[in-house]
mmCIF file of C-alpha atoms in Angstrom:
data_model
loop_
_atom_site.group_PDB
_atom_site.id
_atom_site.type_symbol
_atom_site.label_atom_id
_atom_site.label_comp_id
_atom_site.label_asym_id
_atom_site.label_seq_id
_atom_site.Cartn_x
_atom_site.Cartn_y
_atom_site.Cartn_z
ATOM 1 C CA MET A 16 35.517 -10.783 -38.391
ATOM 2 C CA THR A 17 35.109 -14.819 -38.331
ATOM 3 C CA PHE A 18 32.745 -16.701 -35.804
ATOM 4 C CA SER A 19 34.842 -19.168 -33.673
ATOM 5 C CA PHE A 20 32.556 -21.186 -31.480
ATOM 6 C CA GLY A 21 35.853 -21.509 -29.146
ATOM 7 C CA ASN A 22 35.869 -17.912 -28.193
ATOM 8 C CA ARG A 23 33.400 -17.597 -25.104
ATOM 9 C CA LYS A 24 32.797 -13.807 -25.612
ATOM 10 C CA GLN A 25 31.131 -14.566 -29.437
ATOM 11 C CA ARG A 26 29.784 -17.926 -27.907
ATOM 12 C CA ASP A 27 27.349 -16.198 -25.044
ATOM 13 C CA ILE A 28 26.295 -13.424 -27.620
ATOM 14 C CA LEU A 29 25.296 -16.688 -29.995
ATOM 15 C CA LEU A 30 23.178 -18.146 -27.457
ATOM 16 C CA GLN A 31 21.668 -15.394 -26.032
ATOM 17 C CA ALA A 32 20.499 -14.273 -29.601
ATOM 18 C CA VAL A 33 19.355 -17.679 -30.384
ATOM 19 C CA PHE A 34 17.239 -17.228 -26.841
ATOM 20 C CA LEU A 35 15.754 -14.052 -27.482
ATOM 21 C CA ALA A 36 14.906 -15.542 -30.822
ATOM 22 C CA VAL A 37 12.630 -18.353 -29.498
ATOM 23 C CA ILE A 38 11.072 -16.427 -26.573
ATOM 24 C CA LEU A 39 10.010 -13.666 -29.355
ATOM 25 C CA THR A 40 8.767 -16.940 -31.967
ATOM 26 C CA MET A 41 6.758 -18.633 -28.998
ATOM 27 C CA LEU A 42 5.326 -14.899 -28.112
ATOM 28 C CA LEU A 43 4.328 -14.495 -32.221
ATOM 29 C CA ILE A 44 2.634 -17.714 -32.318
ATOM 30 C CA ALA A 45 0.711 -16.874 -29.101
ATOM 31 C CA VAL A 46 -0.412 -13.769 -30.366
ATOM 32 C CA MET A 47 -1.209 -15.376 -34.035
ATOM 33 C CA THR A 48 -3.243 -18.500 -32.376
ATOM 34 C CA THR A 49 -4.988 -15.944 -29.502
ATOM 35 C CA ARG A 50 -5.886 -13.653 -32.323
ATOM 36 C CA ARG A 51 -7.495 -16.579 -34.868
ATOM 37 C CA ASN A 52 -9.398 -18.000 -32.191
ATOM 38 C CA LEU A 53 -11.026 -14.791 -30.769
ATOM 39 C CA GLU A 54 -11.505 -14.184 -34.999
ATOM 40 C CA ILE A 55 -13.247 -17.549 -34.591
ATOM 41 C CA GLN A 56 -15.437 -16.681 -31.672
ATOM 42 C CA GLY A 57 -16.687 -13.498 -33.199
ATOM 43 C CA LEU A 58 -14.664 -11.341 -30.451
ATOM 44 C CA SER A 59 -12.428 -8.419 -31.065
ATOM 45 C CA VAL A 60 -9.898 -7.011 -29.004
ATOM 46 C CA GLY A 61 -9.366 -3.151 -28.884
ATOM 47 C CA TRP A 62 -9.071 -0.023 -26.435
ATOM 48 C CA SER A 63 -12.323 1.813 -28.181
ATOM 49 C CA PHE A 64 -14.505 0.071 -25.077
ATOM 50 C CA LEU A 65 -12.740 2.102 -22.620
ATOM 51 C CA ASN A 66 -14.954 5.431 -24.091
ATOM 52 C CA TYR A 67 -18.103 3.120 -23.457
ATOM 53 C CA ALA A 68 -20.307 3.745 -20.289
ATOM 54 C CA THR A 69 -20.138 1.268 -17.705
ATOM 55 C CA GLY A 70 -23.561 1.060 -16.765
ATOM 56 C CA SER A 71 -22.615 -0.148 -13.401
ATOM 57 C CA SER A 72 -22.152 1.449 -9.565
ATOM 58 C CA ILE A 73 -18.950 1.572 -7.792
ATOM 59 C CA VAL A 74 -19.791 1.600 -3.899
ATOM 60 C CA PHE A 75 -16.897 3.395 -2.669
ATOM 61 C CA SER A 76 -14.745 6.075 -4.913
ATOM 62 C CA LEU A 77 -12.465 8.622 -4.358
ATOM 63 C CA ILE A 78 -13.441 10.633 -7.518
ATOM 64 C CA ASP A 79 -16.750 11.905 -8.844
ATOM 65 C CA TYR A 80 -18.350 8.396 -10.902
ATOM 66 C CA ASP A 81 -21.670 7.548 -11.861
ATOM 67 C CA LEU A 82 -23.622 4.998 -13.973
ATOM 68 C CA ASP A 83 -22.785 6.981 -17.008
ATOM 69 C CA SER A 84 -19.000 7.142 -16.568
ATOM 70 C CA SER A 85 -16.886 5.466 -18.802
ATOM 71 C CA PHE A 86 -14.627 2.335 -18.423
ATOM 72 C CA ALA A 87 -11.847 4.391 -18.500
ATOM 73 C CA ARG A 88 -13.059 6.217 -15.453
ATOM 74 C CA ALA A 89 -14.243 3.084 -13.734
ATOM 75 C CA LEU A 90 -10.608 1.786 -14.032
ATOM 76 C CA LEU A 91 -8.911 4.948 -12.601
ATOM 77 C CA VAL A 92 -11.619 4.229 -9.490
ATOM 78 C CA GLY A 93 -10.343 0.953 -9.032
ATOM 79 C CA PHE A 94 -7.090 1.833 -9.556
ATOM 80 C CA ILE A 95 -7.071 4.920 -6.754
ATOM 81 C CA ASN A 96 -8.758 2.954 -4.608
ATOM 82 C CA THR A 97 -6.231 0.164 -4.467
ATOM 83 C CA LEU A 98 -3.361 3.068 -3.910
ATOM 84 C CA PHE A 99 -5.815 4.044 -1.341
ATOM 85 C CA LEU A 100 -6.345 0.647 0.820
ATOM 86 C CA GLY A 101 -2.813 -0.281 -0.036
ATOM 87 C CA THR A 102 -1.209 3.021 1.227
ATOM 88 C CA ILE A 103 -3.146 2.641 4.601
ATOM 89 C CA SER A 104 -2.996 -0.948 5.330
ATOM 90 C CA VAL A 105 0.864 -1.336 4.524
ATOM 91 C CA SER A 106 1.722 2.038 6.974
ATOM 92 C CA LEU A 107 -0.418 0.595 9.518
ATOM 93 C CA ALA A 108 1.126 -2.849 9.332
ATOM 94 C CA VAL A 109 4.510 -1.388 9.170
ATOM 95 C CA LEU A 110 3.788 0.738 12.301
ATOM 96 C CA LEU A 111 2.087 -2.194 14.492
ATOM 97 C CA GLY A 112 4.678 -4.822 13.415
ATOM 98 C CA THR A 113 7.653 -2.444 14.495
ATOM 99 C CA VAL A 114 5.938 -2.107 17.632
ATOM 100 C CA ILE A 115 5.320 -5.657 17.850
ATOM 101 C CA GLY A 116 8.915 -6.751 16.578
ATOM 102 C CA THR A 117 10.225 -4.512 19.355
ATOM 103 C CA ALA A 118 8.217 -5.918 22.222
ATOM 104 C CA ARG A 119 9.060 -9.738 21.199
ATOM 105 C CA LEU A 120 12.530 -8.367 22.322
ATOM 106 C CA SER A 121 11.478 -7.036 25.606
ATOM 107 C CA SER A 122 12.628 -8.077 29.025
ATOM 108 C CA HIS A 123 9.048 -7.796 30.359
ATOM 109 C CA LYS A 124 7.523 -11.251 30.203
ATOM 110 C CA LEU A 125 4.001 -10.458 30.128
ATOM 111 C CA VAL A 126 4.549 -8.200 26.750
ATOM 112 C CA LYS A 127 6.933 -10.257 25.088
ATOM 113 C CA SER A 128 4.200 -13.168 25.831
ATOM 114 C CA ILE A 129 1.171 -11.304 24.290
ATOM 115 C CA ALA A 130 3.521 -9.761 21.177
ATOM 116 C CA GLY A 131 4.695 -13.861 20.431
ATOM 117 C CA VAL A 132 1.220 -14.918 21.141
ATOM 118 C CA TYR A 133 -0.247 -12.161 18.335
ATOM 119 C CA VAL A 134 2.157 -13.383 15.668
ATOM 120 C CA GLN A 135 1.274 -17.066 16.075
ATOM 121 C CA ILE A 136 -2.351 -15.804 15.942
ATOM 122 C CA PHE A 137 -2.241 -13.326 12.873
ATOM 123 C CA ARG A 138 0.403 -15.262 10.687
ATOM 124 C CA ASN A 139 -1.090 -18.923 10.889
ATOM 125 C CA ILE A 140 -4.869 -17.810 9.829
ATOM 126 C CA PRO A 141 -5.223 -17.319 6.040
ATOM 127 C CA LEU A 142 -5.773 -13.560 5.068
ATOM 128 C CA ILE A 143 -8.955 -14.322 3.277
ATOM 129 C CA LEU A 144 -10.257 -16.155 6.492
ATOM 130 C CA GLN A 145 -9.675 -12.768 8.460
ATOM 131 C CA ALA A 146 -11.020 -10.411 5.709
ATOM 132 C CA PHE A 147 -14.034 -12.405 6.168
ATOM 133 C CA PHE A 148 -14.053 -12.354 10.269
ATOM 134 C CA TRP A 149 -13.632 -8.639 10.060
ATOM 135 C CA TYR A 150 -16.364 -8.063 7.530
ATOM 136 C CA ALA A 151 -18.707 -9.877 9.438
ATOM 137 C CA ILE A 152 -17.846 -7.951 12.552
ATOM 138 C CA PHE A 153 -18.372 -4.498 10.529
ATOM 139 C CA VAL A 154 -21.642 -5.505 8.712
ATOM 140 C CA ASN A 155 -23.256 -6.437 12.237
ATOM 141 C CA PHE A 156 -22.518 -2.991 14.052
ATOM 142 C CA PRO A 157 -26.485 -1.285 14.964
ATOM 143 C CA SER A 158 -28.224 -0.009 12.124
ATOM 144 C CA PRO A 159 -28.084 3.828 11.279
ATOM 145 C CA ARG A 160 -30.804 4.538 14.003
ATOM 146 C CA GLN A 161 -28.990 2.862 16.630
ATOM 147 C CA ALA A 162 -25.534 3.987 15.562
ATOM 148 C CA ILE A 163 -23.103 4.538 17.994
ATOM 149 C CA ALA A 164 -22.107 7.696 18.802
ATOM 150 C CA VAL A 165 -18.277 8.812 19.798
ATOM 151 C CA GLN A 166 -17.189 11.654 20.947
ATOM 152 C CA GLY A 167 -16.074 14.242 18.300
ATOM 153 C CA GLY A 168 -18.545 13.443 15.893
ATOM 154 C CA PHE A 169 -18.030 9.901 15.058
ATOM 155 C CA PHE A 170 -20.459 7.414 14.199
ATOM 156 C CA ILE A 171 -20.253 3.666 13.648
ATOM 157 C CA SER A 172 -23.090 1.884 12.188
ATOM 158 C CA ASN A 173 -23.133 -1.210 9.749
ATOM 159 C CA ARG A 174 -23.183 1.223 7.030
ATOM 160 C CA GLY A 175 -19.827 2.177 7.674
ATOM 161 C CA ILE A 176 -17.639 4.702 9.901
ATOM 162 C CA PHE A 177 -18.448 7.958 9.640
ATOM 163 C CA PHE A 178 -16.229 10.662 10.660
ATOM 164 C CA PRO A 179 -15.934 14.821 10.324
ATOM 165 C CA MET A 180 -14.121 15.561 6.961
ATOM 166 C CA PHE A 181 -12.256 18.631 6.104
ATOM 167 C CA ASN A 182 -14.280 21.164 3.790
ATOM 168 C CA ILE A 183 -11.656 20.907 1.690
ATOM 169 C CA GLU A 184 -11.015 20.015 -2.243
ATOM 170 C CA ALA A 185 -9.438 16.871 -2.451
ATOM 171 C CA TRP A 186 -6.199 17.431 -4.315
ATOM 172 C CA TYR A 187 -5.568 20.102 -2.397
ATOM 173 C CA LEU A 188 -5.753 18.335 0.732
ATOM 174 C CA LEU A 189 -3.216 15.194 -0.400
ATOM 175 C CA ALA A 190 -1.015 17.787 -1.617
ATOM 176 C CA ALA A 191 -1.155 19.503 1.775
ATOM 177 C CA ILE A 192 -0.417 16.075 3.319
ATOM 178 C CA ALA A 193 2.375 15.446 0.739
ATOM 179 C CA LEU A 194 3.877 18.226 1.583
ATOM 180 C CA PHE A 195 4.081 17.468 4.994
ATOM 181 C CA ILE A 196 5.244 14.410 4.824
ATOM 182 C CA ILE A 197 8.047 15.167 2.278
ATOM 183 C CA GLY A 198 9.168 18.227 4.482
ATOM 184 C CA SER A 199 9.460 16.520 7.478
ATOM 185 C CA VAL A 200 11.267 13.683 5.676
ATOM 186 C CA ILE A 201 13.900 15.783 3.950
ATOM 187 C CA SER A 202 13.884 17.967 7.412
ATOM 188 C CA VAL A 203 15.036 15.109 9.564
ATOM 189 C CA THR A 204 17.624 13.671 7.168
ATOM 190 C CA VAL A 205 19.383 17.022 6.742
ATOM 191 C CA ALA A 206 19.457 17.206 10.138
ATOM 192 C CA ARG A 207 21.078 13.948 11.081
ATOM 193 C CA ARG A 208 23.563 14.073 8.120
ATOM 194 C CA THR A 209 24.677 17.458 8.563
ATOM 195 C CA GLY A 210 24.357 17.609 12.498
ATOM 196 C CA ARG A 211 23.410 21.194 12.273
ATOM 197 C CA GLY A 212 20.348 22.809 13.012
ATOM 198 C CA SER A 213 16.676 21.320 14.500
ATOM 199 C CA SER A 214 14.605 18.930 12.290
ATOM 200 C CA LEU A 215 11.889 20.500 14.284
ATOM 201 C CA VAL A 216 12.257 23.858 12.445
ATOM 202 C CA GLY A 217 12.038 22.217 8.857
ATOM 203 C CA ILE A 218 8.967 20.152 10.309
ATOM 204 C CA LEU A 219 6.947 23.423 11.578
ATOM 205 C CA ILE A 220 7.629 25.255 8.150
ATOM 206 C CA SER A 221 6.477 22.203 6.559
ATOM 207 C CA LEU A 222 3.247 22.203 8.439
ATOM 208 C CA ALA A 223 2.847 25.988 8.080
ATOM 209 C CA LEU A 224 3.171 25.465 4.019
ATOM 210 C CA ALA A 225 0.811 22.411 4.021
ATOM 211 C CA CYS A 226 -1.608 24.394 6.003
ATOM 212 C CA ILE A 227 -1.337 27.562 4.089
ATOM 213 C CA ILE A 228 -2.262 25.015 0.881
ATOM 214 C CA GLY A 229 -5.449 23.377 2.691
ATOM 215 C CA TYR A 230 -6.946 26.842 3.675
ATOM 216 C CA ALA A 231 -6.371 27.764 -0.437
ATOM 217 C CA GLY A 232 -8.661 24.897 -1.351
ATOM 218 C CA ARG A 233 -11.073 25.153 1.416
ATOM 219 C CA LEU A 234 -14.506 25.096 0.166
ATOM 220 C CA ALA A 235 -16.083 29.072 0.324
ATOM 221 C CA ASP A 236 -18.626 29.898 2.802
ATOM 222 C CA THR A 237 -18.494 26.196 4.588
ATOM 223 C CA PRO A 238 -17.189 25.479 8.130
ATOM 224 C CA LEU A 239 -13.747 23.905 8.274
ATOM 225 C CA PHE A 240 -15.014 20.612 9.225
ATOM 226 C CA ASP A 241 -17.803 18.658 7.621
ATOM 227 C CA MET A 242 -19.821 16.993 10.276
ATOM 228 C CA PRO A 243 -22.005 13.703 9.507
ATOM 229 C CA GLN A 244 -25.255 14.315 10.718
ATOM 230 C CA PRO A 245 -27.849 11.419 11.062
ATOM 231 C CA LYS A 246 -30.899 11.288 9.050
ATOM 232 C CA GLY A 247 -33.016 8.141 8.913
ATOM 233 C CA LEU A 248 -30.872 5.184 7.575
ATOM 234 C CA ARG A 249 -27.969 7.249 6.642
ATOM 235 C CA PHE A 250 -25.759 9.980 7.186
ATOM 236 C CA LEU A 251 -25.273 13.063 5.777
ATOM 237 C CA GLY A 252 -22.184 14.873 5.352
ATOM 238 C CA GLY A 253 -18.725 14.019 6.737
ATOM 239 C CA GLY A 254 -16.483 11.348 5.645
ATOM 240 C CA THR A 255 -17.644 7.490 5.513
ATOM 241 C CA MET A 256 -15.281 4.234 5.886
ATOM 242 C CA THR A 257 -17.477 1.523 4.162
ATOM 243 C CA PRO A 258 -17.826 -1.669 5.824
ATOM 244 C CA GLU A 259 -15.971 -3.232 3.099
ATOM 245 C CA LEU A 260 -12.930 -1.051 2.972
ATOM 246 C CA GLY A 261 -12.583 -1.089 6.883
ATOM 247 C CA SER A 262 -12.542 -4.599 7.147
ATOM 248 C CA ALA A 263 -9.853 -4.971 4.599
ATOM 249 C CA ILE A 264 -7.758 -2.035 6.016
ATOM 250 C CA VAL A 265 -7.765 -4.328 9.316
ATOM 251 C CA ALA A 266 -7.239 -7.802 7.759
ATOM 252 C CA ILE A 267 -4.505 -6.355 5.660
ATOM 253 C CA ALA A 268 -2.865 -4.289 8.646
ATOM 254 C CA LEU A 269 -3.047 -7.074 11.223
ATOM 255 C CA PHE A 270 -1.832 -9.932 9.004
ATOM 256 C CA GLY A 271 0.968 -8.069 7.338
ATOM 257 C CA ALA A 272 2.109 -6.873 10.881
ATOM 258 C CA SER A 273 2.881 -10.446 12.378
ATOM 259 C CA TYR A 274 5.242 -10.957 9.220
ATOM 260 C CA VAL A 275 6.647 -7.157 10.133
ATOM 261 C CA ALA A 276 6.956 -7.865 13.465
ATOM 262 C CA GLU A 277 9.401 -10.993 12.576
ATOM 263 C CA ILE A 278 11.368 -8.873 10.403
ATOM 264 C CA VAL A 279 11.987 -6.416 12.851
ATOM 265 C CA ARG A 280 13.040 -8.934 15.812
ATOM 266 C CA ALA A 281 15.541 -10.616 13.056
ATOM 267 C CA GLY A 282 16.850 -7.047 12.475
ATOM 268 C CA PHE A 283 17.738 -6.657 15.840
ATOM 269 C CA LEU A 284 18.909 -9.825 16.540
ATOM 270 C CA SER A 285 21.861 -9.268 13.462
ATOM 271 C CA ILE A 286 22.840 -6.309 15.265
ATOM 272 C CA PRO A 287 26.595 -7.372 16.880
ATOM 273 C CA ALA A 288 26.571 -7.586 20.731
ATOM 274 C CA GLY A 289 29.801 -5.497 20.742
ATOM 275 C CA LEU A 290 28.169 -2.141 19.280
ATOM 276 C CA ILE A 291 25.731 -2.616 22.299
ATOM 277 C CA GLU A 292 27.883 -3.449 25.044
ATOM 278 C CA ALA A 293 30.587 -0.337 23.628
ATOM 279 C CA ALA A 294 27.347 1.765 24.014
ATOM 280 C CA HIS A 295 26.797 0.707 27.732
ATOM 281 C CA ALA A 296 30.710 1.220 28.283
ATOM 282 C CA LEU A 297 30.567 5.001 27.033
ATOM 283 C CA GLY A 298 27.346 5.634 29.583
ATOM 284 C CA LEU A 299 24.463 5.743 27.039
ATOM 285 C CA GLY A 300 21.449 5.113 28.627
ATOM 286 C CA ASN A 301 19.060 1.939 26.926
ATOM 287 C CA TRP A 302 16.545 4.724 25.470
ATOM 288 C CA HIS A 303 19.443 6.702 23.926
ATOM 289 C CA ILE A 304 21.245 3.183 22.438
ATOM 290 C CA PHE A 305 17.709 2.152 21.312
ATOM 291 C CA TRP A 306 17.286 5.713 19.158
ATOM 292 C CA ARG A 307 20.723 6.242 18.380
ATOM 293 C CA ILE A 308 22.236 2.419 17.558
ATOM 294 C CA ARG A 309 19.745 -0.316 17.456
ATOM 295 C CA LEU A 310 17.044 1.286 15.678
ATOM 296 C CA PRO A 311 19.547 2.511 12.799
ATOM 297 C CA LEU A 312 21.226 -0.254 12.413
ATOM 298 C CA MET A 313 18.067 -2.520 12.855
ATOM 299 C CA ILE A 314 16.769 -0.314 9.389
ATOM 300 C CA ARG A 315 19.484 -0.725 7.769
ATOM 301 C CA ARG A 316 19.531 -4.223 7.858
ATOM 302 C CA ILE A 317 15.863 -5.005 6.975
ATOM 303 C CA LEU A 318 15.591 -2.427 4.229
ATOM 304 C CA PRO A 319 15.529 -5.288 1.690
ATOM 305 C CA THR A 320 13.721 -7.747 3.424
ATOM 306 C CA MET A 321 10.951 -4.953 4.082
ATOM 307 C CA THR A 322 10.860 -4.273 0.333
ATOM 308 C CA ASN A 323 9.638 -7.671 -0.809
ATOM 309 C CA GLN A 324 7.306 -7.134 2.589
ATOM 310 C CA ILE A 325 5.627 -4.381 1.314
ATOM 311 C CA ILE A 326 5.269 -5.458 -2.370
ATOM 312 C CA TRP A 327 3.687 -8.532 -1.074
ATOM 313 C CA LEU A 328 1.062 -6.345 0.992
ATOM 314 C CA MET A 329 0.285 -4.458 -1.658
ATOM 315 C CA LYS A 330 -0.759 -7.349 -4.116
ATOM 316 C CA ALA A 331 -2.648 -8.502 -1.209
ATOM 317 C CA THR A 332 -5.170 -6.076 -1.671
ATOM 318 C CA THR A 333 -6.915 -7.731 -3.895
ATOM 319 C CA ILE A 334 -8.248 -9.949 -1.286
ATOM 320 C CA GLY A 335 -10.907 -6.801 -1.774
ATOM 321 C CA ILE A 336 -12.567 -8.485 -4.013
ATOM 322 C CA ALA A 337 -13.792 -11.163 -1.845
ATOM 323 C CA ILE A 338 -15.931 -8.673 0.762
ATOM 324 C CA GLY A 339 -17.262 -6.484 -2.377
ATOM 325 C CA PHE A 340 -14.539 -3.986 -1.846
ATOM 326 C CA PRO A 341 -13.766 -2.278 -5.281
ATOM 327 C CA ASP A 342 -10.206 -2.078 -5.414
ATOM 328 C CA TYR A 343 -8.408 -2.075 -9.095
ATOM 329 C CA PHE A 344 -8.573 -6.072 -9.583
ATOM 330 C CA GLY A 345 -12.161 -6.251 -8.667
ATOM 331 C CA VAL A 346 -13.166 -3.291 -10.846
ATOM 332 C CA VAL A 347 -11.338 -5.255 -13.936
ATOM 333 C CA ALA A 348 -13.076 -8.402 -13.204
ATOM 334 C CA ASN A 349 -16.622 -6.458 -13.325
ATOM 335 C CA SER A 350 -15.849 -4.381 -16.174
ATOM 336 C CA ILE A 351 -14.602 -7.751 -18.269
ATOM 337 C CA ASN A 352 -17.973 -9.035 -17.206
ATOM 338 C CA HIS A 353 -19.965 -6.002 -18.915
ATOM 339 C CA SER A 354 -17.454 -5.437 -21.522
ATOM 340 C CA GLY A 355 -16.223 -9.142 -22.765
ATOM 341 C CA GLN A 356 -12.526 -7.602 -23.435
ATOM 342 C CA THR A 357 -11.084 -9.801 -21.643
ATOM 343 C CA ILE A 358 -7.573 -9.746 -23.056
ATOM 344 C CA SER A 359 -7.308 -5.908 -22.767
ATOM 345 C CA LEU A 360 -8.197 -5.530 -19.256
ATOM 346 C CA ILE A 361 -5.997 -8.000 -17.965
ATOM 347 C CA PHE A 362 -3.211 -6.496 -19.901
ATOM 348 C CA LEU A 363 -4.333 -3.184 -18.003
ATOM 349 C CA LEU A 364 -4.636 -5.221 -14.766
ATOM 350 C CA ILE A 365 -0.704 -6.181 -15.423
ATOM 351 C CA ILE A 366 0.658 -3.166 -16.212
ATOM 352 C CA GLY A 367 -1.107 -1.385 -13.121
ATOM 353 C CA PHE A 368 0.456 -3.585 -10.432
ATOM 354 C CA TRP A 369 3.871 -3.774 -12.453
ATOM 355 C CA ALA A 370 3.725 -0.022 -12.093
ATOM 356 C CA ILE A 371 2.867 0.296 -8.645
ATOM 357 C CA ASN A 372 5.278 -2.291 -7.453
ATOM 358 C CA MET A 373 8.075 -1.324 -9.573
ATOM 359 C CA THR A 374 7.673 2.150 -8.019
ATOM 360 C CA ILE A 375 7.800 1.056 -4.504
ATOM 361 C CA SER A 376 10.868 -1.366 -5.492
ATOM 362 C CA PHE A 377 12.610 1.646 -6.841
ATOM 363 C CA THR A 378 11.486 3.666 -3.787
ATOM 364 C CA MET A 379 13.032 1.808 -1.241
ATOM 365 C CA ASN A 380 16.095 0.897 -3.243
ATOM 366 C CA ALA A 381 16.720 4.429 -3.467
ATOM 367 C CA ILE A 382 16.466 4.780 0.586
ATOM 368 C CA ASN A 383 18.533 1.706 1.087
ATOM 369 C CA ARG A 384 21.488 3.153 -1.035
ATOM 370 C CA ALA A 385 20.824 6.673 0.646
ATOM 371 C CA LEU A 386 21.067 4.657 4.341
ATOM 372 C CA ALA A 387 23.755 2.082 3.313
ATOM 373 C CA LEU A 388 27.387 2.659 5.146
ATOM 374 C CA PRO A 389 30.468 4.160 2.805
ATOM 375 C CA GLY A 390 31.871 1.240 0.926
ATOM 376 C CA HIS A 391 28.373 -0.940 0.899
ATOM 377 C CA LYS A 392 26.812 0.827 -1.384
ATOM 378 C CA LYS A 393 25.848 -0.836 -4.587
#
């Protein structure tokens, strides 16, 4: 087959091939230049350092870690910390933002004004300044000897917030929580799609199975809850939310909620007024109109924008390095200082955040397709 530049299909293929060849050539030149410069400086690029001991501590870890742990273990700690911080802060931002966005449209002037002031304050102050502000508050709580005791076994001090914790192995606890959430979502979805039965039955079954898994992971010869006990300048037992973690969660959640609120408000305002008028004409009350019409339509309309916002908030967890929280970015930066393997670790940092954000994007797009009206699915 002869090539003809006048053939649009053949011309497009040629241009794409030339473009790809140029990109690959540039990458090859960059790799060769970097390799030569590293050899001149006596540096090497590899992965063997991942098995070496770090010799450094990490102030917050959800898995076992000590000074003799490897760099690979430290990176895993940082990655899990980022997922933990992101999951909590993004969830709180979405929930709080939904409430505030709804309040922005309230007919009650005081509620509407308070929601508006909240958005204008938290949206217009840089996130890093908010993180510093909340960190200053957390570290200025009373010392452990004068810790604020709260009903239920909670203690608040400048060392963190201490609370009762289940005496259940971590993986069993996570599995129980995941089973309950997934089972509840499936139950609600099936009940709404089929119009048969109640989602409450499925939710109760999910809760029962979660309790069984949690009980199976209960530590032997221990009470169900591990209560924190003050002892000098520290607390023994229970769970701990360090000042770094607490301030990062509060800062990201409050900052993100101000943006989510505006997305939610725009979603409600985009609903055609005729639909609401038709609902009133059918005799539906305001509460039923909100739950049956306005809220479902709002969710469908804001999902693409909300996906971008959630991804942005997940990337905002890197603010933790400014206040000493060992997230993935912070652990990578510390590992670079101790190992000198800058290129390898930056590559792992990029891959880690790419995997997190691509997972969020894939999940949200799947939800968007599932909720899309017939004839609007892509």
